[in-house]
CSV table of C-alpha atoms and ligand atoms in Angstrom, one decimal:
chain,number,residue,atom,x,y,z
A,12,MET,CA,15.5,-73.0,-103.4
A,13,THR,CA,12.0,-73.1,-101.9
A,14,ILE,CA,10.4,-70.9,-99.3
A,15,PHE,CA,6.7,-71.8,-98.6
A,16,SER,CA,7.4,-75.6,-99.0
A,17,HIS,CA,10.7,-75.4,-97.1
A,18,PRO,CA,10.7,-78.0,-94.3
A,19,ASP,CA,11.6,-75.2,-91.8
A,20,PHE,CA,9.0,-72.7,-93.0
A,21,ASP,CA,6.5,-72.2,-90.2
A,22,ASN,CA,4.2,-69.4,-91.5
A,23,HIS,CA,7.0,-66.9,-91.0
A,24,GLU,CA,5.6,-63.4,-91.3
A,25,GLY,CA,8.5,-62.0,-93.4
A,26,ILE,CA,11.8,-63.1,-95.0
A,27,TYR,CA,14.0,-60.3,-96.2
A,28,ALA,CA,17.1,-60.9,-98.4
A,29,PHE,CA,19.6,-58.0,-98.6
A,30,CYS,CA,22.4,-57.8,-101.0
A,31,ASP,CA,25.0,-55.0,-101.5
A,32,ASP,CA,27.5,-55.5,-104.3
A,33,LYS,CA,29.8,-52.7,-103.0
A,34,THR,CA,30.4,-54.2,-99.6
A,35,GLY,CA,29.8,-57.9,-100.3
A,36,LEU,CA,26.8,-58.0,-98.0
A,37,LYS,CA,24.5,-61.0,-98.3
A,38,ALA,CA,22.1,-61.2,-95.4
A,39,ILE,CA,18.7,-62.7,-94.6
A,40,ILE,CA,16.4,-61.4,-91.9
A,41,ALA,CA,13.7,-63.8,-90.9
A,42,VAL,CA,10.7,-62.5,-88.9
A,43,HIS,CA,8.8,-65.5,-87.6
A,44,ASN,CA,6.0,-64.0,-85.4
A,45,THR,CA,5.3,-60.5,-84.1
A,46,ASN,CA,2.1,-61.2,-82.2
A,47,ARG,CA,3.8,-60.3,-78.9
A,48,GLY,CA,5.8,-57.4,-80.3
A,49,PRO,CA,8.6,-56.5,-82.7
A,50,ALA,CA,10.8,-59.5,-83.6
A,51,CYS,CA,14.1,-59.6,-81.6
A,52,GLY,CA,17.0,-62.0,-82.0
A,53,GLY,CA,20.7,-62.1,-82.8
A,54,THR,CA,22.6,-61.8,-86.1
A,55,ARG,CA,24.8,-64.7,-87.0
A,56,PHE,CA,27.9,-64.1,-89.1
A,57,TRP,CA,28.9,-67.4,-90.6
A,58,GLN,CA,30.5,-68.9,-93.7
A,59,TYR,CA,27.6,-70.7,-95.3
A,60,ASP,CA,28.2,-73.2,-98.1
A,61,SER,CA,25.0,-72.0,-99.9
A,62,ASP,CA,22.1,-69.6,-99.8
A,63,ALA,CA,19.9,-72.5,-99.0
A,64,GLU,CA,21.9,-73.3,-95.8
A,65,ALA,CA,21.7,-69.6,-94.7
A,66,LEU,CA,17.9,-69.6,-95.3
A,67,THR,CA,17.5,-72.8,-93.3
A,68,ASP,CA,19.4,-71.3,-90.4
A,69,ALA,CA,17.4,-68.1,-90.5
A,70,LEU,CA,14.1,-69.9,-90.6
A,71,ARG,CA,14.9,-72.3,-87.7
A,72,LEU,CA,16.6,-69.8,-85.5
A,73,SER,CA,13.9,-67.1,-85.9
A,74,LYS,CA,11.2,-69.6,-84.9
A,75,GLY,CA,13.3,-70.6,-81.9
A,76,MET,CA,13.4,-66.9,-80.8
A,77,SER,CA,9.6,-66.7,-81.0
A,78,TYR,CA,9.4,-69.6,-78.6
A,79,LYS,CA,12.2,-68.3,-76.3
A,80,ASN,CA,10.8,-64.7,-76.1
A,81,ALA,CA,7.3,-66.0,-75.5
A,82,MET,CA,8.4,-68.3,-72.7
A,83,ALA,CA,10.5,-65.5,-71.1
A,84,GLY,CA,7.2,-63.5,-71.0
A,85,LEU,CA,8.6,-60.7,-73.1
A,86,SER,CA,6.7,-58.3,-75.4
A,87,LEU,CA,8.9,-59.3,-78.2
A,88,GLY,CA,8.4,-61.5,-81.2
A,89,GLY,CA,10.9,-63.9,-82.8
A,90,GLY,CA,13.4,-63.0,-85.5
A,91,LYS,CA,16.9,-63.8,-86.4
A,92,ALA,CA,19.3,-62.7,-89.1
A,93,VAL,CA,22.2,-64.4,-90.8
A,94,ILE,CA,25.0,-62.7,-92.8
A,95,MET,CA,26.9,-64.9,-95.2
A,96,LYS,CA,30.5,-64.3,-94.4
A,97,PRO,CA,32.3,-63.4,-97.7
A,98,ARG,CA,35.0,-65.7,-98.9
A,99,GLY,CA,38.2,-63.9,-99.4
A,100,ASP,CA,39.0,-60.3,-98.4
A,101,PHE,CA,36.4,-57.9,-97.2
A,102,ASP,CA,36.2,-54.8,-95.1
A,103,ARG,CA,34.4,-55.7,-91.9
A,104,LYS,CA,33.4,-52.1,-91.0
A,105,THR,CA,31.8,-51.3,-94.3
A,106,LEU,CA,30.1,-54.7,-94.4
A,107,PHE,CA,28.5,-54.2,-91.0
A,108,GLU,CA,27.6,-50.6,-91.9
A,109,SER,CA,25.7,-51.9,-94.9
A,110,TYR,CA,24.1,-54.6,-92.7
A,111,GLY,CA,23.0,-51.8,-90.3
A,112,ARG,CA,21.3,-50.1,-93.2
A,113,ALA,CA,19.5,-53.4,-94.0
A,114,VAL,CA,18.2,-53.6,-90.4
A,115,GLU,CA,17.0,-50.0,-90.7
A,116,LYS,CA,15.1,-50.9,-93.9
A,117,ALA,CA,13.2,-53.6,-91.9
A,118,ALA,CA,11.8,-50.5,-90.2
A,119,GLY,CA,11.5,-51.8,-86.6
A,120,GLN,CA,9.9,-55.2,-87.5
A,121,TYR,CA,13.2,-56.7,-86.4
A,122,ILE,CA,15.6,-55.6,-83.6
A,123,THR,CA,19.0,-57.2,-83.8
A,124,ALA,CA,21.5,-58.3,-81.1
A,125,GLU,CA,24.7,-60.3,-81.0
A,126,ASP,CA,25.0,-64.0,-82.0
A,127,VAL,CA,27.8,-66.3,-83.2
A,128,GLY,CA,30.5,-64.5,-85.1
A,129,VAL,CA,29.4,-61.0,-84.2
A,130,SER,CA,31.4,-58.9,-81.7
A,131,PRO,CA,30.5,-56.0,-79.5
A,132,ALA,CA,32.6,-53.8,-81.9
A,133,ASP,CA,30.4,-55.0,-84.9
A,134,MET,CA,27.3,-54.1,-82.9
A,135,ALA,CA,28.7,-50.6,-82.4
A,136,VAL,CA,29.1,-50.3,-86.2
A,137,ILE,CA,25.6,-51.5,-86.8
A,138,LYS,CA,24.4,-48.9,-84.3
A,139,THR,CA,25.8,-46.1,-86.4
A,140,GLN,CA,23.2,-47.0,-89.1
A,141,THR,CA,20.1,-48.0,-87.1
A,142,ASP,CA,18.5,-47.7,-83.7
A,143,TYR,CA,16.9,-51.2,-84.0
A,144,VAL,CA,19.8,-52.8,-82.2
A,145,ALA,CA,20.3,-54.0,-78.6
A,146,GLY,CA,22.8,-55.8,-76.5
A,147,LEU,CA,25.3,-53.0,-76.7
A,148,ASP,CA,28.3,-52.4,-74.4
A,149,GLU,CA,28.0,-48.7,-74.3
A,150,GLY,CA,25.3,-46.1,-74.3
A,151,ALA,CA,22.6,-44.7,-72.0
A,152,SER,CA,20.5,-47.9,-71.9
A,153,ALA,CA,23.2,-50.5,-72.8
A,154,SER,CA,22.7,-53.9,-71.2
A,155,GLY,CA,26.2,-55.3,-71.9
A,156,ASP,CA,27.2,-59.0,-71.8
A,157,PRO,CA,24.0,-61.1,-71.2
A,158,SER,CA,26.0,-64.1,-70.0
A,159,PRO,CA,25.9,-63.4,-66.3
A,160,VAL,CA,22.1,-63.1,-66.4
A,161,THR,CA,21.9,-66.3,-68.4
A,162,ALA,CA,24.0,-68.1,-65.8
A,163,GLU,CA,21.8,-66.7,-63.0
A,164,GLY,CA,18.7,-67.9,-64.8
A,165,VAL,CA,20.1,-71.4,-65.4
A,166,PHE,CA,21.1,-71.7,-61.7
A,167,ARG,CA,17.6,-70.6,-60.6
A,168,GLY,CA,16.1,-73.0,-63.1
A,169,ILE,CA,18.2,-75.9,-61.8
A,170,ASN,CA,16.9,-75.1,-58.3
A,171,VAL,CA,13.3,-75.3,-59.5
A,172,ALA,CA,14.1,-78.7,-61.0
A,173,VAL,CA,15.8,-79.9,-57.9
A,174,LYS,CA,12.7,-79.0,-55.9
A,175,HIS,CA,10.4,-80.8,-58.3
A,176,LYS,CA,12.5,-83.9,-58.8
A,177,PHE,CA,14.1,-84.5,-55.4
A,178,GLY,CA,11.9,-82.4,-53.1
A,179,GLU,CA,15.0,-80.5,-52.0
A,180,LYS,CA,15.2,-76.8,-51.5
A,181,ASP,CA,18.6,-76.3,-53.1
A,182,VAL,CA,21.6,-78.0,-54.6
A,183,LYS,CA,23.6,-78.3,-51.4
A,184,GLY,CA,25.6,-81.6,-51.4
A,185,MET,CA,24.5,-82.5,-55.0
A,186,ARG,CA,26.9,-83.5,-57.7
A,187,VAL,CA,26.7,-81.5,-60.9
A,188,ALA,CA,28.5,-82.2,-64.2
A,189,VAL,CA,29.0,-79.0,-66.2
A,190,GLN,CA,30.0,-79.3,-69.8
A,191,GLY,CA,31.6,-76.1,-71.1
A,192,LEU,CA,33.1,-73.4,-68.8
A,193,GLY,CA,32.6,-70.4,-71.1
A,194,HIS,CA,30.9,-67.1,-70.4
A,195,VAL,CA,27.8,-68.9,-69.0
A,196,GLY,CA,29.2,-72.2,-67.8
A,197,TYR,CA,31.8,-70.7,-65.6
A,198,GLY,CA,29.3,-68.3,-64.0
A,199,LEU,CA,27.0,-71.2,-63.4
A,200,CYS,CA,29.8,-73.1,-61.7
A,201,ARG,CA,30.3,-70.2,-59.3
A,202,TYR,CA,26.7,-70.2,-58.4
A,203,LEU,CA,26.6,-73.9,-57.9
A,204,SER,CA,29.8,-74.0,-55.9
A,205,GLY,CA,28.6,-71.1,-53.7
A,206,ALA,CA,25.4,-73.1,-53.0
A,207,GLY,CA,27.4,-76.1,-51.8
A,208,ALA,CA,27.3,-78.4,-54.9
A,209,LYS,CA,30.2,-80.6,-55.9
A,210,LEU,CA,31.4,-79.9,-59.4
A,211,TYR,CA,32.6,-82.1,-62.2
A,212,VAL,CA,33.7,-80.1,-65.2
A,213,ALA,CA,34.9,-80.5,-68.8
A,214,ASP,CA,36.1,-78.1,-71.4
A,215,ILE,CA,38.5,-78.1,-74.4
A,216,ASN,CA,40.3,-75.2,-72.8
A,217,ALA,CA,42.8,-76.4,-70.2
A,218,ASP,CA,43.3,-73.0,-68.6
A,219,VAL,CA,39.7,-72.6,-67.6
A,220,LEU,CA,39.6,-76.1,-66.1
A,221,LYS,CA,42.6,-75.3,-63.9
A,222,ARG,CA,40.9,-72.2,-62.7
A,223,ALA,CA,37.7,-74.1,-61.8
A,224,GLU,CA,39.8,-76.7,-60.0
A,225,ALA,CA,41.8,-74.0,-58.0
A,226,GLU,CA,38.9,-71.6,-57.4
A,227,LEU,CA,35.9,-73.9,-57.0
A,228,GLY,CA,37.4,-77.3,-56.1
A,229,ALA,CA,36.0,-78.8,-59.3
A,230,SER,CA,37.0,-82.2,-60.5
A,231,ILE,CA,38.2,-82.3,-64.1
A,232,VAL,CA,36.7,-84.8,-66.4
A,233,SER,CA,37.4,-85.6,-70.1
A,234,THR,CA,35.1,-84.0,-72.7
A,235,ASP,CA,34.2,-87.5,-73.8
A,236,ASP,CA,33.0,-88.6,-70.4
A,237,ILE,CA,31.4,-85.5,-68.9
A,238,HIS,CA,27.8,-86.5,-69.8
A,239,GLN,CA,28.2,-90.0,-68.2
A,240,GLN,CA,29.3,-88.9,-64.8
A,241,ASP,CA,27.5,-90.4,-61.8
A,242,VAL,CA,25.9,-87.1,-60.8
A,243,ASP,CA,22.5,-85.7,-59.9
A,244,ILE,CA,22.5,-82.9,-62.5
A,245,TYR,CA,24.0,-82.6,-65.9
A,246,ALA,CA,24.4,-79.1,-67.3
A,247,PRO,CA,25.3,-78.9,-71.0
A,248,CYS,CA,26.8,-75.4,-71.5
A,249,ALA,CA,28.9,-75.9,-74.6
A,250,LEU,CA,27.5,-76.8,-78.0
A,251,GLY,CA,24.1,-78.1,-79.2
A,252,GLY,CA,23.2,-81.7,-79.6
A,253,ALA,CA,24.5,-83.0,-76.2
A,254,ILE,CA,21.5,-85.3,-75.9
A,255,ASN,CA,21.7,-87.7,-78.7
A,256,ALA,CA,21.1,-91.4,-79.5
A,257,ARG,CA,24.7,-92.2,-78.4
A,258,SER,CA,24.9,-90.1,-75.2
A,259,LEU,CA,21.4,-90.8,-74.0
A,260,PRO,CA,21.9,-94.4,-72.6
A,261,GLN,CA,25.1,-93.2,-70.9
A,262,ILE,CA,23.6,-90.3,-68.9
A,263,LYS,CA,23.1,-91.1,-65.2
A,264,ALA,CA,21.9,-87.7,-64.0
A,265,LYS,CA,18.2,-87.3,-63.1
A,266,ILE,CA,18.1,-83.6,-64.0
A,267,ILE,CA,19.3,-82.1,-67.2
A,268,GLY,CA,19.5,-78.3,-67.2
A,269,GLY,CA,22.1,-76.1,-68.9
A,270,ALA,CA,22.6,-73.0,-71.1
A,271,ALA,CA,23.4,-74.6,-74.4
A,272,ASN,CA,20.9,-74.0,-77.2
A,273,ASN,CA,19.4,-77.0,-79.1
A,274,GLN,CA,20.5,-79.6,-76.5
A,275,LEU,CA,18.2,-82.3,-78.0
A,276,ALA,CA,19.9,-83.6,-81.2
A,277,THR,CA,16.4,-84.7,-82.4
A,278,ALA,CA,13.0,-83.9,-81.1
A,279,ASP,CA,12.3,-87.5,-80.0
A,280,MET,CA,15.1,-87.2,-77.4
A,281,GLY,CA,12.7,-85.3,-75.2
A,282,GLN,CA,10.3,-88.2,-75.0
A,283,ALA,CA,13.3,-90.6,-74.5
A,284,LEU,CA,14.5,-88.6,-71.5
A,285,CYS,CA,11.0,-88.6,-70.1
A,286,GLU,CA,10.7,-92.4,-70.4
A,287,ARG,CA,14.0,-92.8,-68.5
A,288,GLY,CA,12.6,-90.7,-65.6
A,289,MET,CA,14.9,-87.8,-66.3
A,290,LEU,CA,13.7,-84.3,-65.8
A,291,TYR,CA,14.8,-82.1,-68.8
A,292,CYS,CA,14.7,-78.3,-68.4
A,293,PRO,CA,13.8,-77.2,-71.9
A,294,ASP,CA,16.8,-75.2,-73.1
A,295,TYR,CA,15.1,-72.2,-74.6
A,296,VAL,CA,13.2,-71.7,-71.3
A,297,ILE,CA,16.0,-72.2,-68.8
A,298,ASN,CA,18.5,-70.1,-70.8
A,299,GLY,CA,16.1,-67.2,-71.3
A,300,GLY,CA,18.0,-64.9,-68.9
A,301,GLY,CA,20.2,-63.4,-71.6
A,302,ILE,CA,17.3,-62.3,-73.8
A,303,ILE,CA,15.5,-60.9,-70.8
A,304,ASN,CA,18.6,-58.7,-70.2
A,305,VAL,CA,18.5,-57.6,-73.8
A,306,ALA,CA,14.8,-56.9,-73.6
A,307,SER,CA,15.3,-54.5,-70.8
A,308,GLU,CA,17.6,-52.5,-73.1
A,309,VAL,CA,15.0,-52.6,-75.9
A,310,SER,CA,12.5,-51.0,-73.6
A,311,GLY,CA,14.6,-47.9,-73.7
A,312,LYS,CA,16.0,-47.9,-70.2
A,313,TYR,CA,18.0,-50.7,-68.7
A,314,ASP,CA,16.4,-51.8,-65.4
A,315,ARG,CA,18.2,-54.6,-63.4
A,316,ALA,CA,15.2,-54.8,-60.9
A,317,TRP,CA,12.9,-55.6,-63.8
A,318,VAL,CA,15.3,-58.2,-65.1
A,319,GLY,CA,15.2,-59.8,-61.7
A,320,ARG,CA,11.4,-59.9,-61.7
A,321,LYS,CA,11.4,-61.5,-65.1
A,322,LEU,CA,13.8,-64.2,-63.8
A,323,ASP,CA,11.3,-64.9,-61.0
A,324,GLU,CA,8.6,-65.4,-63.7
A,325,LEU,CA,10.9,-67.7,-65.6
A,326,GLU,CA,11.2,-69.9,-62.5
A,327,ASP,CA,7.3,-70.0,-62.3
A,328,THR,CA,7.2,-70.9,-66.0
A,329,LEU,CA,9.6,-73.8,-65.5
A,330,ALA,CA,7.6,-75.1,-62.5
A,331,GLU,CA,4.4,-74.9,-64.6
A,332,ILE,CA,6.1,-76.9,-67.4
A,333,PHE,CA,7.2,-79.6,-64.9
A,334,ARG,CA,3.7,-79.8,-63.4
A,335,ARG,CA,1.9,-80.0,-66.7
A,336,ALA,CA,4.3,-82.6,-68.0
A,337,GLU,CA,3.9,-84.8,-64.9
A,338,LEU,CA,0.2,-84.6,-64.9
A,339,SER,CA,-0.1,-85.5,-68.6
A,340,HIS,CA,2.8,-88.0,-68.6
A,341,ARG,CA,4.5,-86.1,-71.4
A,342,ALA,CA,7.9,-84.8,-72.2
A,343,THR,CA,8.8,-81.4,-70.8
A,344,SER,CA,10.1,-80.4,-74.2
A,345,GLU,CA,6.7,-81.1,-75.8
A,346,VAL,CA,4.8,-79.2,-73.0
A,347,ALA,CA,7.2,-76.2,-73.4
A,348,ASP,CA,6.5,-76.1,-77.2
A,349,GLU,CA,2.8,-76.3,-76.5
A,350,MET,CA,2.9,-73.5,-74.0
A,351,ALA,CA,5.0,-71.3,-76.3
A,352,ARG,CA,2.5,-71.8,-79.1
A,353,GLU,CA,-0.3,-70.8,-76.7
A,354,ARG,CA,1.6,-67.6,-75.8
A,355,LEU,CA,2.3,-66.8,-79.5
A,356,SER,CA,-1.4,-66.9,-80.5
A,357,VAL,CA,-2.3,-64.1,-78.1
B,407,LIG,P1,31.3,-69.6,-74.8
B,407,LIG,O1,31.8,-69.8,-76.2
B,407,LIG,O2,31.8,-68.5,-73.9
B,407,LIG,O3,31.5,-71.0,-74.0
B,407,LIG,C1,31.5,-72.3,-74.6
B,407,LIG,C2,32.5,-73.1,-73.8
B,407,LIG,O4,32.4,-74.5,-74.3
B,407,LIG,C3,34.0,-72.7,-74.1
B,407,LIG,O5,34.7,-72.6,-72.9
B,407,LIG,C4,34.5,-73.8,-75.0
B,407,LIG,O6,35.9,-74.0,-74.8
B,407,LIG,C5,33.7,-75.0,-74.5
B,407,LIG,N1,33.6,-76.1,-75.4
B,407,LIG,C6,33.6,-76.2,-76.7
B,407,LIG,N2,33.5,-77.4,-77.2
B,407,LIG,C7,33.4,-78.2,-76.1
B,407,LIG,C8,33.3,-79.6,-75.9
B,407,LIG,N3,33.3,-80.5,-76.9
B,407,LIG,N4,33.3,-80.1,-74.6
B,407,LIG,C9,33.3,-79.2,-73.5
B,407,LIG,N5,33.4,-77.9,-73.7
B,407,LIG,C10,33.5,-77.4,-74.9
B,407,LIG,O7,29.7,-69.6,-74.9
B,407,LIG,P2,28.6,-69.1,-73.9
B,407,LIG,O8,28.2,-67.7,-74.1
B,407,LIG,O9,29.1,-69.5,-72.5
B,407,LIG,O10,27.4,-70.0,-74.3
B,407,LIG,C11,27.3,-71.4,-74.0
B,407,LIG,C12,26.1,-72.0,-74.6
B,407,LIG,O11,24.9,-71.3,-74.1
B,407,LIG,C13,26.0,-71.8,-76.2
B,407,LIG,O12,25.3,-73.0,-76.7
B,407,LIG,C14,25.1,-70.6,-76.3
B,407,LIG,O13,24.5,-70.6,-77.6
B,407,LIG,C15,24.2,-70.8,-75.2
B,407,LIG,N6,23.6,-69.5,-74.7
B,407,LIG,C16,24.3,-68.5,-74.3
B,407,LIG,C17,23.7,-67.4,-73.8
B,407,LIG,C18,24.6,-66.2,-73.3
B,407,LIG,O14,24.0,-65.3,-72.7
B,407,LIG,N7,25.9,-66.2,-73.6
B,407,LIG,C19,22.3,-67.2,-73.8
B,407,LIG,C20,21.6,-68.3,-74.2
B,407,LIG,C21,22.2,-69.5,-74.7
């Protein structure tokens, strides 16, 4: 296994591997960049097939957090951790306690939060071993579930895109396809419906679809067809890779803006969307509301008014990306990466 010549190594500042025979812990904490502040990002708990796969995830995800935190205007760097889920039996509490001690050993270079496979209960266990943890449900400065703030940020970002692309002030009367009605997607649907948009929705969970139909008057569409609806806006809010070589030619929406991470299956999709005259809202910018909410907790005292001001700034940042992209005839994804790198070199 290589590190410095690894294809996803991007001058990461630190990569820490932790192992605890007694609890079965195998974790990697990757700190990508701390120029803006201590690295902050979630911990992923996943059954990796190999150490190399876990390292790749940690390297990629930590870089992504540097870009996301920078574009959200936070005084936080980028980091991410992965815990390799043990095969067979293990004691979850002692495993997460030992992971908490690992985070403590990183001595504040890395502040952890929730990610795939980690529950609020696991976070509470980590908290018993270290204070370098955020996104908690309970406690004096707890910020709780970030999803509602992510949904608000995505909704606001879509409005910025609507103004730029269509010259309209809001989504009233527009048709929006929302893929994935989970914590963020459903919240987004509520905002959109409240603003007068017509919703087309898809999910693998039939209950949530029925709810959207009954509560919001949404039209249900199959998961295979949601991306190719004849709509103004397409909001991927499920898994990554929604924009790929197969889906791209079928997409009719002129604006793509949703919560999902890693929406572009490959980097060249950004340019391909641009060439088709579609306005893509870079995922790690438009979905930055959640980390903004977490950042407020990291500061020591949760402040909803501060979160609101940061969401205002996020709108300005998106508008700036759209302007720069238009002026230079480049993909919004490319411009966002460029702006993130500028902000990281402060
Ligand atoms: P979630 O798990 O609550 O919701 C995902 C939804 O997508 C579920 O309802 C699931 O049934 C549905 N889904 C799964 N496969 C699907 C498919 N093939 N077609 C349609 N629907 C499908 O997750 P979430 O917290 O709402 O996050 C959604 C996305 O946004 C994820 O990619 C996540 O990484 C990203 N994100 C979330 C936050 C946050 O604050 N929660 C912040 C930033 C980014």
